[in-house]
Every structure is written in structure tokens, then in C-alpha cells.
């Protein structure tokens, strides 16, 4: 299994995005506790979902640059590609 | 604007789901900080996205039962329907 080594240049940006998403979910939870309008909640959830999509795309790009290319260079691409294809099947719809 | 009054019977369940999603996002952030495998991160993000979809559906159902039906009964459905249609456009894809 490959992990996110220092070859992943977007790692910090991914962590920042996840921290923002976490705060956004907490804010929507608080809006729900306050009894806020259902439509507002749905709009915020759609925004969170878009942010998750953006974060996933960044992870995927980082992975392609950081892991896959390195694996191809070392002739070790078969398992990396197989795992990546499984992730793409789950993540992209 | 309608808000989530006591007529929304799933409100507590929605808050619980959002609390779980918040914890899940935090866990993925920590996985990223620990340098965990990119594929694992993508799979977890896909699971979070599904949880958000499920939560949004519950908000929508709650809204239909709690707000829209009440608004129809009081002849006040026009604005509620218009707002709901906008939310559906944003949330469902």
C-alpha cells in the first residue's frame, strides 16, 4: 500500500480543505439545532458535497503525480493501478 | 421563511447524522495528517458524500411533511413550493 509521502505536494491543501469542510458540517449541525429553514440546510449540504468533490479530485491528482508515476518508473504499477481503479469506481459517479 | 419547528419529527435524527458526518470528516483529516493511503482517503470521502446525500433526503422528507403539507392546508403553498423547488434544483443532481 502506498502512503502519502512528501512526494504529495497538495497534502497540506487537502488537510486545510478537510478542516474547512469539518467546520462547515458543524455549522450546518448548529443551524439545524437552531431550527433554521430546511431549504437553507439543503443548500449548505449541497455546498459541502461540492467541497468534498473538490477535495477528492485534489487527492486523486496528488496520487497520480505522487504515487502512480513513481510506481511506473520503478516497474511497480500493476497493484497501484488496480487500487486506483477501485477508488475511481467508488469516488466518481 | 419556514423554519424547522416541532412539526419536524426527524430533526433529532438529522442532528445526529450531521454530528457523525462531522466526526467522519475529522477522522479523514487525521488520516491525511498521518499520511494514509490516497485510495483509503477517497473511499472514506465517498462514504461521507453518501451520508450527506442521506441526510439531505431526510431533511427534504421532513420538510415535505412538516412545512409543505401545513402550507397547503393554510393556502400558503406558493412561496413554500417555490423555495422548495430551488432547493431541489441545488441539492439533487
PDB file of C-alpha atoms in Angstrom:
ATOM      1  CA  UNK A   1       0.000   0.000   0.000  1.00  0.00           C
ATOM      2  CA  UNK A   2       1.347   3.435  -0.979  1.00  0.00           C
ATOM      3  CA  UNK A   3       1.022   6.201   1.509  1.00  0.00           C
ATOM      4  CA  UNK A   4       1.029   9.964   1.198  1.00  0.00           C
ATOM      5  CA  UNK A   5       4.722  10.669   1.477  1.00  0.00           C
ATOM      6  CA  UNK A   6       6.407  14.023   0.943  1.00  0.00           C
ATOM      7  CA  UNK A   7       6.014  13.470  -2.799  1.00  0.00           C
ATOM      8  CA  UNK A   8       2.398  14.592  -2.325  1.00  0.00           C
ATOM      9  CA  UNK A   9       2.665  18.308  -2.799  1.00  0.00           C
ATOM     10  CA  UNK A  10      -1.017  19.086  -2.157  1.00  0.00           C
ATOM     11  CA  UNK A  11      -1.217  17.293   1.180  1.00  0.00           C
ATOM     12  CA  UNK A  12      -1.336  20.481   3.221  1.00  0.00           C
ATOM     13  CA  UNK A  13      -4.036  21.947   0.969  1.00  0.00           C
ATOM     14  CA  UNK A  14      -6.074  18.740   1.365  1.00  0.00           C
ATOM     15  CA  UNK A  15      -5.838  18.925   5.168  1.00  0.00           C
ATOM     16  CA  UNK A  16      -6.919  22.588   5.060  1.00  0.00           C
ATOM     17  CA  UNK A  17      -9.885  21.754   2.848  1.00  0.00           C
ATOM     18  CA  UNK A  18     -10.945  18.923   5.165  1.00  0.00           C
ATOM     19  CA  UNK A  19     -10.673  21.255   8.181  1.00  0.00           C
ATOM     20  CA  UNK A  20     -12.964  23.745   6.385  1.00  0.00           C
ATOM     21  CA  UNK A  21     -15.446  21.006   5.473  1.00  0.00           C
ATOM     22  CA  UNK A  22     -15.465  19.802   9.091  1.00  0.00           C
ATOM     23  CA  UNK A  23     -16.281  23.349  10.258  1.00  0.00           C
ATOM     24  CA  UNK A  24     -18.972  23.697   7.593  1.00  0.00           C
ATOM     25  CA  UNK A  25     -20.673  20.454   8.702  1.00  0.00           C
ATOM     26  CA  UNK A  26     -20.531  21.650  12.330  1.00  0.00           C
ATOM     27  CA  UNK A  27     -22.134  24.957  11.276  1.00  0.00           C
ATOM     28  CA  UNK A  28     -24.985  23.121   9.487  1.00  0.00           C
ATOM     29  CA  UNK A  29     -25.486  20.942  12.572  1.00  0.00           C
ATOM     30  CA  UNK A  30     -25.787  24.121  14.660  1.00  0.00           C
ATOM     31  CA  UNK A  31     -28.199  25.632  12.106  1.00  0.00           C
ATOM     32  CA  UNK A  32     -30.340  22.502  12.475  1.00  0.00           C
ATOM     33  CA  UNK A  33     -30.226  22.760  16.270  1.00  0.00           C
ATOM     34  CA  UNK A  34     -31.362  26.385  15.960  1.00  0.00           C
ATOM     35  CA  UNK A  35     -34.332  25.269  13.840  1.00  0.00           C
ATOM     36  CA  UNK A  36     -33.209  27.036  10.677  1.00  0.00           C
ATOM     37  CA  UNK A  37     -35.073  26.808   7.393  1.00  0.00           C
ATOM     38  CA  UNK A  38     -34.920  23.424   5.637  1.00  0.00           C
ATOM     39  CA  UNK A  39     -34.071  24.992   2.279  1.00  0.00           C
ATOM     40  CA  UNK A  40     -31.057  26.755   3.797  1.00  0.00           C
ATOM     41  CA  UNK A  41     -29.855  23.434   5.219  1.00  0.00           C
ATOM     42  CA  UNK A  42     -30.176  21.696   1.844  1.00  0.00           C
ATOM     43  CA  UNK A  43     -28.258  24.459   0.088  1.00  0.00           C
ATOM     44  CA  UNK A  44     -25.457  24.232   2.660  1.00  0.00           C
ATOM     45  CA  UNK A  45     -25.315  20.437   2.316  1.00  0.00           C
ATOM     46  CA  UNK A  46     -25.016  20.790  -1.466  1.00  0.00           C
ATOM     47  CA  UNK A  47     -22.095  23.207  -0.923  1.00  0.00           C
ATOM     48  CA  UNK A  48     -20.409  20.714   1.444  1.00  0.00           C
ATOM     49  CA  UNK A  49     -20.842  17.952  -1.114  1.00  0.00           C
ATOM     50  CA  UNK A  50     -19.203  20.123  -3.784  1.00  0.00           C
ATOM     51  CA  UNK A  51     -16.306  20.826  -1.405  1.00  0.00           C
ATOM     52  CA  UNK A  52     -15.889  17.071  -0.841  1.00  0.00           C
ATOM     53  CA  UNK A  53     -15.857  16.504  -4.598  1.00  0.00           C
ATOM     54  CA  UNK A  54     -13.158  19.165  -4.971  1.00  0.00           C
ATOM     55  CA  UNK A  55     -11.096  17.648  -2.178  1.00  0.00           C
ATOM     56  CA  UNK A  56     -11.394  14.159  -3.694  1.00  0.00           C
ATOM     57  CA  UNK A  57     -10.245  15.454  -7.074  1.00  0.00           C
ATOM     58  CA  UNK A  58      -7.194  17.020  -5.439  1.00  0.00           C
ATOM     59  CA  UNK A  59      -6.363  13.739  -3.659  1.00  0.00           C
ATOM     60  CA  UNK A  60      -6.702  11.901  -6.952  1.00  0.00           C
ATOM     61  CA  UNK A  61      -4.430  14.340  -8.806  1.00  0.00           C
ATOM     62  CA  UNK A  62      -1.909  14.232  -5.969  1.00  0.00           C
ATOM     63  CA  UNK A  63      -1.986  10.453  -6.085  1.00  0.00           C
ATOM     64  CA  UNK A  64      -1.414  10.359  -9.828  1.00  0.00           C
ATOM     65  CA  UNK A  65       1.595  12.641  -9.539  1.00  0.00           C
ATOM     66  CA  UNK A  66       2.985  11.270  -6.316  1.00  0.00           C
ATOM     67  CA  UNK A  67       2.331   7.539  -6.396  1.00  0.00           C
ATOM     68  CA  UNK A  68       1.389   6.314  -9.834  1.00  0.00           C
ATOM     69  CA  UNK A  69       4.158   7.985 -11.817  1.00  0.00           C
ATOM     70  CA  UNK A  70       6.726   6.848  -9.248  1.00  0.00           C
ATOM     71  CA  UNK A  71       5.335   3.304  -9.418  1.00  0.00           C
ATOM     72  CA  UNK A  72       5.533   3.251 -13.216  1.00  0.00           C
ATOM     73  CA  UNK A  73       9.155   4.364 -13.030  1.00  0.00           C
ATOM     74  CA  UNK A  74      10.020   1.520 -10.688  1.00  0.00           C
ATOM     75  CA  UNK A  75       8.012  -1.008 -12.727  1.00  0.00           C
ATOM     76  CA  UNK A  76       5.606  -1.411  -9.804  1.00  0.00           C
ATOM     77  CA  UNK A  77       2.483  -0.030 -11.434  1.00  0.00           C
ATOM     78  CA  UNK A  78       0.191  -3.038 -11.537  1.00  0.00           C
ATOM     79  CA  UNK A  79      -1.012  -3.048  -7.917  1.00  0.00           C
ATOM     80  CA  UNK A  80      -1.078   0.762  -7.713  1.00  0.00           C
ATOM     81  CA  UNK A  81      -3.222   0.939 -10.849  1.00  0.00           C
ATOM     82  CA  UNK A  82      -5.588  -1.757  -9.595  1.00  0.00           C
ATOM     83  CA  UNK A  83      -6.148   0.061  -6.290  1.00  0.00           C
ATOM     84  CA  UNK A  84      -6.541   3.371  -8.056  1.00  0.00           C
ATOM     85  CA  UNK A  85      -9.146   1.955 -10.412  1.00  0.00           C
ATOM     86  CA  UNK A  86     -11.127   0.647  -7.441  1.00  0.00           C
ATOM     87  CA  UNK A  87     -11.031   4.082  -5.798  1.00  0.00           C
ATOM     88  CA  UNK A  88     -12.139   5.795  -9.004  1.00  0.00           C
ATOM     89  CA  UNK A  89     -15.063   3.388  -9.263  1.00  0.00           C
ATOM     90  CA  UNK A  90     -16.131   4.309  -5.744  1.00  0.00           C
ATOM     91  CA  UNK A  91     -15.452   8.021  -5.888  1.00  0.00           C
ATOM     92  CA  UNK A  92     -16.572   9.120  -9.363  1.00  0.00           C
ATOM     93  CA  UNK A  93     -20.223   8.734 -10.257  1.00  0.00           C
TER      94      UNK A  93
ATOM     95  CA  UNK B   1     -39.362  31.697   5.503  1.00  0.00           C
ATOM     96  CA  UNK B   2     -40.400  28.471   7.255  1.00  0.00           C
ATOM     97  CA  UNK B   3     -38.212  27.111   9.967  1.00  0.00           C
ATOM     98  CA  UNK B   4     -37.797  23.658  11.453  1.00  0.00           C
ATOM     99  CA  UNK B   5     -40.424  23.750  14.162  1.00  0.00           C
ATOM    100  CA  UNK B   6     -41.520  20.818  16.309  1.00  0.00           C
ATOM    101  CA  UNK B   7     -43.537  19.555  13.352  1.00  0.00           C
ATOM    102  CA  UNK B   8     -40.236  18.195  12.001  1.00  0.00           C
ATOM    103  CA  UNK B   9     -40.124  14.774  13.532  1.00  0.00           C
ATOM    104  CA  UNK B  10     -36.728  13.791  12.118  1.00  0.00           C
ATOM    105  CA  UNK B  11     -34.865  16.858  13.385  1.00  0.00           C
ATOM    106  CA  UNK B  12     -33.041  14.959  16.124  1.00  0.00           C
ATOM    107  CA  UNK B  13     -32.022  12.220  13.685  1.00  0.00           C
ATOM    108  CA  UNK B  14     -30.706  14.874  11.273  1.00  0.00           C
ATOM    109  CA  UNK B  15     -28.605  16.482  14.035  1.00  0.00           C
ATOM    110  CA  UNK B  16     -27.221  13.039  14.969  1.00  0.00           C
ATOM    111  CA  UNK B  17     -26.340  12.300  11.346  1.00  0.00           C
ATOM    112  CA  UNK B  18     -24.587  15.650  10.970  1.00  0.00           C
ATOM    113  CA  UNK B  19     -22.608  15.014  14.181  1.00  0.00           C
ATOM    114  CA  UNK B  20     -21.494  11.648  12.754  1.00  0.00           C
ATOM    115  CA  UNK B  21     -20.533  13.238   9.415  1.00  0.00           C
ATOM    116  CA  UNK B  22     -18.558  15.924  11.264  1.00  0.00           C
ATOM    117  CA  UNK B  23     -16.633  13.197  13.151  1.00  0.00           C
ATOM    118  CA  UNK B  24     -16.081  11.265   9.931  1.00  0.00           C
ATOM    119  CA  UNK B  25     -14.601  14.324   8.176  1.00  0.00           C
ATOM    120  CA  UNK B  26     -12.358  14.933  11.208  1.00  0.00           C
ATOM    121  CA  UNK B  27     -11.180  11.307  11.044  1.00  0.00           C
ATOM    122  CA  UNK B  28     -10.310  11.631   7.335  1.00  0.00           C
ATOM    123  CA  UNK B  29      -8.432  14.863   8.092  1.00  0.00           C
ATOM    124  CA  UNK B  30      -6.436  12.960  10.714  1.00  0.00           C
ATOM    125  CA  UNK B  31      -5.815  10.094   8.280  1.00  0.00           C
ATOM    126  CA  UNK B  32      -4.419  12.651   5.823  1.00  0.00           C
ATOM    127  CA  UNK B  33      -2.209  14.164   8.524  1.00  0.00           C
ATOM    128  CA  UNK B  34      -0.900  10.660   9.280  1.00  0.00           C
ATOM    129  CA  UNK B  35      -0.016  10.187   5.589  1.00  0.00           C
ATOM    130  CA  UNK B  36      -2.504   7.394   4.981  1.00  0.00           C
ATOM    131  CA  UNK B  37      -3.061   5.801   1.582  1.00  0.00           C
ATOM    132  CA  UNK B  38      -4.777   8.010  -1.010  1.00  0.00           C
ATOM    133  CA  UNK B  39      -7.204   5.247  -2.024  1.00  0.00           C
ATOM    134  CA  UNK B  40      -8.375   4.885   1.566  1.00  0.00           C
ATOM    135  CA  UNK B  41      -8.999   8.635   1.727  1.00  0.00           C
ATOM    136  CA  UNK B  42     -11.046   8.591  -1.481  1.00  0.00           C
ATOM    137  CA  UNK B  43     -13.164   5.685  -0.249  1.00  0.00           C
ATOM    138  CA  UNK B  44     -13.855   7.497   3.032  1.00  0.00           C
ATOM    139  CA  UNK B  45     -14.787  10.701   1.168  1.00  0.00           C
ATOM    140  CA  UNK B  46     -17.216   8.733  -0.997  1.00  0.00           C
ATOM    141  CA  UNK B  47     -18.799   7.341   2.198  1.00  0.00           C
ATOM    142  CA  UNK B  48     -19.112  10.869   3.647  1.00  0.00           C
ATOM    143  CA  UNK B  49     -20.747  12.069   0.440  1.00  0.00           C
ATOM    144  CA  UNK B  50     -23.280   9.229   0.643  1.00  0.00           C
ATOM    145  CA  UNK B  51     -24.006  10.153   4.260  1.00  0.00           C
ATOM    146  CA  UNK B  52     -24.613  13.772   3.191  1.00  0.00           C
ATOM    147  CA  UNK B  53     -26.981  12.578   0.461  1.00  0.00           C
ATOM    148  CA  UNK B  54     -28.881  10.507   3.033  1.00  0.00           C
ATOM    149  CA  UNK B  55     -29.070  13.440   5.427  1.00  0.00           C
ATOM    150  CA  UNK B  56     -30.316  15.758   2.673  1.00  0.00           C
ATOM    151  CA  UNK B  57     -33.033  13.280   1.702  1.00  0.00           C
ATOM    152  CA  UNK B  58     -34.190  13.141   5.318  1.00  0.00           C
ATOM    153  CA  UNK B  59     -34.305  16.962   5.516  1.00  0.00           C
ATOM    154  CA  UNK B  60     -36.316  17.021   2.288  1.00  0.00           C
ATOM    155  CA  UNK B  61     -38.809  14.407   3.531  1.00  0.00           C
ATOM    156  CA  UNK B  62     -39.111  16.198   6.861  1.00  0.00           C
ATOM    157  CA  UNK B  63     -39.735  19.444   5.040  1.00  0.00           C
ATOM    158  CA  UNK B  64     -42.441  17.923   2.856  1.00  0.00           C
ATOM    159  CA  UNK B  65     -44.251  16.526   5.869  1.00  0.00           C
ATOM    160  CA  UNK B  66     -43.620  19.416   8.225  1.00  0.00           C
ATOM    161  CA  UNK B  67     -43.775  22.541   6.086  1.00  0.00           C
ATOM    162  CA  UNK B  68     -45.305  21.914   2.716  1.00  0.00           C
ATOM    163  CA  UNK B  69     -48.380  19.975   3.816  1.00  0.00           C
ATOM    164  CA  UNK B  70     -49.053  22.554   6.544  1.00  0.00           C
ATOM    165  CA  UNK B  71     -48.642  25.369   3.999  1.00  0.00           C
ATOM    166  CA  UNK B  72     -51.093  23.727   1.593  1.00  0.00           C
ATOM    167  CA  UNK B  73     -53.634  23.395   4.391  1.00  0.00           C
ATOM    168  CA  UNK B  74     -53.391  27.097   5.181  1.00  0.00           C
ATOM    169  CA  UNK B  75     -53.446  28.072   1.482  1.00  0.00           C
ATOM    170  CA  UNK B  76     -49.875  29.360   1.787  1.00  0.00           C
ATOM    171  CA  UNK B  77     -48.180  26.930  -0.535  1.00  0.00           C
ATOM    172  CA  UNK B  78     -46.935  29.165  -3.333  1.00  0.00           C
ATOM    173  CA  UNK B  79     -43.818  30.610  -1.655  1.00  0.00           C
ATOM    174  CA  UNK B  80     -43.023  27.341   0.138  1.00  0.00           C
ATOM    175  CA  UNK B  81     -43.192  25.434  -3.148  1.00  0.00           C
ATOM    176  CA  UNK B  82     -41.023  27.974  -4.949  1.00  0.00           C
ATOM    177  CA  UNK B  83     -38.303  27.797  -2.280  1.00  0.00           C
ATOM    178  CA  UNK B  84     -38.510  24.020  -2.189  1.00  0.00           C
ATOM    179  CA  UNK B  85     -38.085  23.787  -5.948  1.00  0.00           C
ATOM    180  CA  UNK B  86     -34.967  25.955  -5.748  1.00  0.00           C
ATOM    181  CA  UNK B  87     -33.519  23.696  -3.051  1.00  0.00           C
ATOM    182  CA  UNK B  88     -34.287  20.570  -5.060  1.00  0.00           C
ATOM    183  CA  UNK B  89     -32.527  22.108  -8.066  1.00  0.00           C
ATOM    184  CA  UNK B  90     -29.444  22.716  -5.953  1.00  0.00           C
ATOM    185  CA  UNK B  91     -29.442  19.503  -3.964  1.00  0.00           C
ATOM    186  CA  UNK B  92     -30.455  16.788  -6.428  1.00  0.00           C
ATOM    187  CA  UNK B  93     -28.184  16.138  -9.394  1.00  0.00           C
TER     188      UNK B  93
END
